[in-house]
Coordinates of C-alpha atoms in Angstrom, one line a residue:
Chain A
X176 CA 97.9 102.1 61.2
X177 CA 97.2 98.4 60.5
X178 CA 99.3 97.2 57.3
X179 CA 99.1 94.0 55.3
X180 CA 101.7 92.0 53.1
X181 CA 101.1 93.5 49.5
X182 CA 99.8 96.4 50.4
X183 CA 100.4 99.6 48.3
X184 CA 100.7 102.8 50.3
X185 CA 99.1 106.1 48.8
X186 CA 101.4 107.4 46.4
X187 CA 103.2 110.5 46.9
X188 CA 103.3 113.1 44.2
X189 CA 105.1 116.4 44.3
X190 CA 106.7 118.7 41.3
X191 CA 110.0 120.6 42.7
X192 CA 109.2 124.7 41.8
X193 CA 111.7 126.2 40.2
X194 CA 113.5 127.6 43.3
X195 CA 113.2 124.6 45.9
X196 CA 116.7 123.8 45.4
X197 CA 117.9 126.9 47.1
X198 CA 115.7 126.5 49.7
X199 CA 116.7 123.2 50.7
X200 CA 120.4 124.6 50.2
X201 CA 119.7 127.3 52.9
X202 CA 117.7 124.7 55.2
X203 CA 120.2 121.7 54.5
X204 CA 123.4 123.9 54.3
X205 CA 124.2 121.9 51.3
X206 CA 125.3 125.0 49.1
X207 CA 126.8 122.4 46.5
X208 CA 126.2 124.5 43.4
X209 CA 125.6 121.9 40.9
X210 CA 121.8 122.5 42.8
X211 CA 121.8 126.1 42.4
X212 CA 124.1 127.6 39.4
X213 CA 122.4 127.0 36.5
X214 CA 125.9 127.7 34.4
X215 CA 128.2 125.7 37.1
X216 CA 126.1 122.9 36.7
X217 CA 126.7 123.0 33.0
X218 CA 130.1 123.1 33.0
X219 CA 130.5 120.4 35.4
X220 CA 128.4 118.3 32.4
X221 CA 124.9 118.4 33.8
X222 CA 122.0 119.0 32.1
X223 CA 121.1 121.8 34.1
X224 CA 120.6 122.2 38.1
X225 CA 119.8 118.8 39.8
X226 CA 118.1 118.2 43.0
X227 CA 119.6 117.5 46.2
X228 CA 119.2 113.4 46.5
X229 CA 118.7 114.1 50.6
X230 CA 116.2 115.9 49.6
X231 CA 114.1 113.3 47.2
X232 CA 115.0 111.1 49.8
X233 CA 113.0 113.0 52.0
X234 CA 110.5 112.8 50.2
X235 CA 110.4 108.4 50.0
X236 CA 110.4 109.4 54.1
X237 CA 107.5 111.7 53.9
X238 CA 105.5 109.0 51.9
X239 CA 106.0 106.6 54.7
X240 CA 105.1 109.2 57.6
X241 CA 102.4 110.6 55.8
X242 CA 100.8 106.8 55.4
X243 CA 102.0 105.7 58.8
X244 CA 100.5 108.8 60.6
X245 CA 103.2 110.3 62.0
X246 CA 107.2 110.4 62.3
X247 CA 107.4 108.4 64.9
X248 CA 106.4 104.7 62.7
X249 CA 109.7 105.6 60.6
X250 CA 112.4 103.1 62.0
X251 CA 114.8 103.3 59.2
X252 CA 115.2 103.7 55.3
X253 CA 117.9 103.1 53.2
X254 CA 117.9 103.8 49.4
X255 CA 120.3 103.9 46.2
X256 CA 120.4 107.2 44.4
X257 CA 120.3 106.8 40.5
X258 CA 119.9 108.9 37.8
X259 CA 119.5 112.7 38.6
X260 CA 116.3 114.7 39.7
X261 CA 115.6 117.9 38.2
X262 CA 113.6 120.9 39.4
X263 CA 110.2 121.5 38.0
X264 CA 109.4 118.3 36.7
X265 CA 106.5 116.0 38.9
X266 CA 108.0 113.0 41.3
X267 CA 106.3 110.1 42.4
X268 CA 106.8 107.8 45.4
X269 CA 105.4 104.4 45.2
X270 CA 105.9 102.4 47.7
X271 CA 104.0 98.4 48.9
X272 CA 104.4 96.3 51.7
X273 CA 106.9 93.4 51.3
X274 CA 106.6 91.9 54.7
X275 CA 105.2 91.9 58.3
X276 CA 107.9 90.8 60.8
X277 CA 108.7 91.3 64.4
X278 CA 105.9 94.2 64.9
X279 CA 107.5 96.2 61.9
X280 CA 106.6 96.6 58.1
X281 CA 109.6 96.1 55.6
X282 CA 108.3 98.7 52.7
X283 CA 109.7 98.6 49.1
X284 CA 109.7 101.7 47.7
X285 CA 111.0 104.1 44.7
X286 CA 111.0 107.6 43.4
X287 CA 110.7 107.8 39.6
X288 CA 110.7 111.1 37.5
X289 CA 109.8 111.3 33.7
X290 CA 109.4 107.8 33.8
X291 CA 113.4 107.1 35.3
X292 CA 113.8 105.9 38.9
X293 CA 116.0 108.7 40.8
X294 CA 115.7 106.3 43.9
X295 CA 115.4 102.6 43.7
X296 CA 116.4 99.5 45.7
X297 CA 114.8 101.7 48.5
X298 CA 113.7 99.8 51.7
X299 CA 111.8 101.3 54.7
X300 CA 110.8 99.5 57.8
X301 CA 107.7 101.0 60.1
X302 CA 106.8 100.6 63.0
X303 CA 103.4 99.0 63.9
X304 CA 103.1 100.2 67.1
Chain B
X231 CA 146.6 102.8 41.2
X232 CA 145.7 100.6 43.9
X233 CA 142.9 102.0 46.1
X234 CA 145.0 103.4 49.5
X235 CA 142.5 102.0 52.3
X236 CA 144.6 102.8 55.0
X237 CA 142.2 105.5 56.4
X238 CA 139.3 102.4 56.8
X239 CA 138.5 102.6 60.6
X240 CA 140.0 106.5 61.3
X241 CA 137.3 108.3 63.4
X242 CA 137.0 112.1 63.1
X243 CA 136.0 114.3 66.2
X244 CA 132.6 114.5 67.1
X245 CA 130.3 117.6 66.5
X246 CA 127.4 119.1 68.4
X247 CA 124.5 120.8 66.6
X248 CA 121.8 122.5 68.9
X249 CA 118.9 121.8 67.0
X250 CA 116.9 125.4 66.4
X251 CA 112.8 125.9 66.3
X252 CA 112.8 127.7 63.1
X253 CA 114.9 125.6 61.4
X254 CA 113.1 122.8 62.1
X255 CA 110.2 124.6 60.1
X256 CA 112.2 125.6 57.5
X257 CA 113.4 122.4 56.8
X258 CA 110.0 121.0 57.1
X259 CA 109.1 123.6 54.6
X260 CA 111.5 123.0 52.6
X261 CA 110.9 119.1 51.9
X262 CA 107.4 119.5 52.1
X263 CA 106.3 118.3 55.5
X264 CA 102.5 119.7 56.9
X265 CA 102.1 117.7 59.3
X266 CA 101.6 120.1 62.5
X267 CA 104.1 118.2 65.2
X268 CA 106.5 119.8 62.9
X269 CA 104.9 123.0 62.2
X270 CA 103.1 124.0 65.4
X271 CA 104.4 124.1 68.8
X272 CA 101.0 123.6 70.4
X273 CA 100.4 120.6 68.4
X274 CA 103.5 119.2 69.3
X275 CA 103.3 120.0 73.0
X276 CA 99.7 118.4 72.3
X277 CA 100.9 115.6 70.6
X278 CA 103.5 115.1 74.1
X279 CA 106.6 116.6 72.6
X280 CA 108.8 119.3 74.7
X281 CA 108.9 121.5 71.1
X282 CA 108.6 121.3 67.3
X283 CA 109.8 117.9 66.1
X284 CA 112.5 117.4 63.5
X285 CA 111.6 115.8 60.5
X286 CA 113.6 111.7 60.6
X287 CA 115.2 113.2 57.6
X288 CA 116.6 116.1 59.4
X289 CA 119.2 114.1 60.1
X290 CA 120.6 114.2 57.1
X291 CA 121.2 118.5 59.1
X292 CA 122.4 117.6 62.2
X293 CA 124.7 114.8 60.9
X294 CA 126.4 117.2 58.1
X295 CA 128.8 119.0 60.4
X296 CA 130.2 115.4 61.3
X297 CA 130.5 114.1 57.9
X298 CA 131.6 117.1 56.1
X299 CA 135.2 117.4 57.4
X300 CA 134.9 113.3 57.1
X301 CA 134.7 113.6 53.3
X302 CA 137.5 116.3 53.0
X303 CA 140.0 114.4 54.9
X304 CA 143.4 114.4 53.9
X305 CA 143.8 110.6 54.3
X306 CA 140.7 109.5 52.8
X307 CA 141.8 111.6 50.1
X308 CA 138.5 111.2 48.1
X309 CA 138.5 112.7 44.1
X310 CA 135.8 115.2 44.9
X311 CA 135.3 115.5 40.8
X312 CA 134.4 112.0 40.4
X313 CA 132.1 111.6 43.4
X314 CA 128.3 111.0 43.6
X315 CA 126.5 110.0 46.5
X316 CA 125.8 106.5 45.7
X317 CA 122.9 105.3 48.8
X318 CA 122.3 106.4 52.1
X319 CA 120.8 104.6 55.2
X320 CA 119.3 106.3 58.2
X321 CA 118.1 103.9 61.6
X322 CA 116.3 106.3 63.9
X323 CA 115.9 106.3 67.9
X324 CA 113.9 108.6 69.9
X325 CA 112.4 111.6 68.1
X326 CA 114.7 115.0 68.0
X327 CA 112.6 118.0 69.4
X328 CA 113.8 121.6 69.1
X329 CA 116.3 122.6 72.1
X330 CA 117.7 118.8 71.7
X331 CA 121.6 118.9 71.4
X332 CA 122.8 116.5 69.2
X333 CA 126.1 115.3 69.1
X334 CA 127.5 113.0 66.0
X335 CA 130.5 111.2 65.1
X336 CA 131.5 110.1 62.1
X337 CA 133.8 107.0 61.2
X338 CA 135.0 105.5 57.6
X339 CA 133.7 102.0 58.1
X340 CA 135.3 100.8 54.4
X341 CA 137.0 101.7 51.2
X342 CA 136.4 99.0 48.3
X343 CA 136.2 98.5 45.2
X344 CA 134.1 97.3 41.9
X345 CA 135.7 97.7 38.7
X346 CA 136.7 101.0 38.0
X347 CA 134.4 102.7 40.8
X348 CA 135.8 103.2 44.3
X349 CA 133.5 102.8 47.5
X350 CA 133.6 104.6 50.9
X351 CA 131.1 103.8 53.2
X352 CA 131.3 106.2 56.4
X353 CA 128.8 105.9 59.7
X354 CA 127.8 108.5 61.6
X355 CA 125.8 107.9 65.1
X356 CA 124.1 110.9 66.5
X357 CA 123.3 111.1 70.1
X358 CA 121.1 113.0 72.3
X359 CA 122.2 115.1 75.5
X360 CA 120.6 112.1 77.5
X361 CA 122.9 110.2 75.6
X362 CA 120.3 107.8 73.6
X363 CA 121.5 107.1 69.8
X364 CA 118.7 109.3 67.6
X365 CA 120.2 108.3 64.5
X366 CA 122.8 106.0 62.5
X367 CA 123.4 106.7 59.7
X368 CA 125.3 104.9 56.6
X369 CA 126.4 106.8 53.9
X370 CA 127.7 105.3 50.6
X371 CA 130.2 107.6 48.4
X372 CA 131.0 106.4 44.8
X373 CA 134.3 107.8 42.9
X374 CA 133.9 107.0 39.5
X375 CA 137.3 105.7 37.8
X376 CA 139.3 107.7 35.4

């Protein structure tokens, strides 16, 4: 896919259900149960359960793969994890072309949620090929 | 206390995950994933893969049994309590099919610090059994001070 300096990539929305964290625990093996104990995650200070941030970050991956047409484009991504993410509340990717260089596109990207960024600072770089 | 960084450098031994078909899906499930190369393994044989193909992200899976013991280590002696996973870098190589054997080492490339938060940055690399790198990847820890 052809991309050009400013570009914005579609967005990528998606609202965790109530029970994705333990999914992703069983499919990640991260059984860290500030995701999954409702009560643990309280009495370690937390609002509540959070999501995994591998698995938000997955989902800044997806946006690029999904606009780039396949996993293949991805070359690299790197992000800062801020804030927390919560289950059943809607996340959006937003992510726009900083620059075309050596046959790559350097991607600046972020997941926000209620308005906070969970992951900022987040740079991916795809391949044009 | 002044931060102990004598663990920067220490390597830990490397781990081999044989990467499964349905857990590919499941993962792809799980993170929300259609797209069919990692889904369907007629697409993917379509598409010129051997098998299903992992998701880049599934790294973040074959790279845990290597960084686990990594972050439990006695000498890095990190305060589990105070720690958040602060940013994380992936660089990918050749695509990981199901049936691939992937083996991944970790190493603690630094220990600093900036003001009261401690930071240890570990690397893992992740190899194929036709020894090609399939991923590096960079993962920042953050142990808030007391």
């Amino acid at each position: 896919m052809p991309f050009t300096e400013g570009q914005e990539l579609p967005e990528l929305t998606t609202t965790p259900d109530r029970y994705l964290t333990v999914r992703y625990a069983g499919a990640s093996g991260d059984f860290n149960p500030i995701h999954i104990d409702e009560q643990f995650a309280q009495q370690v200070g937390l609002p509540g359960r959070i999501l995994h941030g591998l698995w938000t970050m997955a989902q800044v991956a997806r946006a690029q793969t999904e606009a780039a047409g396949g996993p293949q484009a991805l070359r690299r991504l790197q992000v800062q994890f801020r804030g927390m993410g919560v289950p059943e509340q809607e996340i959006t990717v937003r992510s726009t072309v900083r620059e075309l260089r050596d046959g790559n596109a350097l991607v600046d990207t972020r997941a926000e949620q209620g308005g906070k960024a969970i992951i900022r600072n987040a740079e991916a770089e795809l391949s044009l090929d | 206390m002044p931060l102990n960084t004598q663990a920067i450098g220490k390597s830990f031994p490397p781990v081999t995950y044989a990467v499964g078909r349905e857990k590919v899906r499941e993962y792809a499930q799980a993170v929300g994933e259609t797209h069919p190369v990692y889904l369907d393994v007629d697409a993917a044989r379509e598409a010129g893969y051997a098998d299903v193909v992992a998701p880049p992200m599934f790294a973040a899976v074959y790279s845990a049994p290597a960084i686990g013991p990594a972050l439990f280590d006695e000498e890095v002696a990190i305060d589990f309590a105070r720690m958040v996973h602060g940013g994380q870098e992936f660089r990918w190589g050749p695509l990981v099919v199901a049936g691939d054997e992937v083996t991944t080492t970790a190493t603690l490339k630094d220990i600093s610090e900036r003001g009261p938060m401690a930071f240890y940055v570990f690397e893992t690399v992740s190899t194929n059994s036709q020894d090609e790198t399939v991923c590096v990847g960079t993962w920042t820890n953050i142990v808030r001070g007391e």
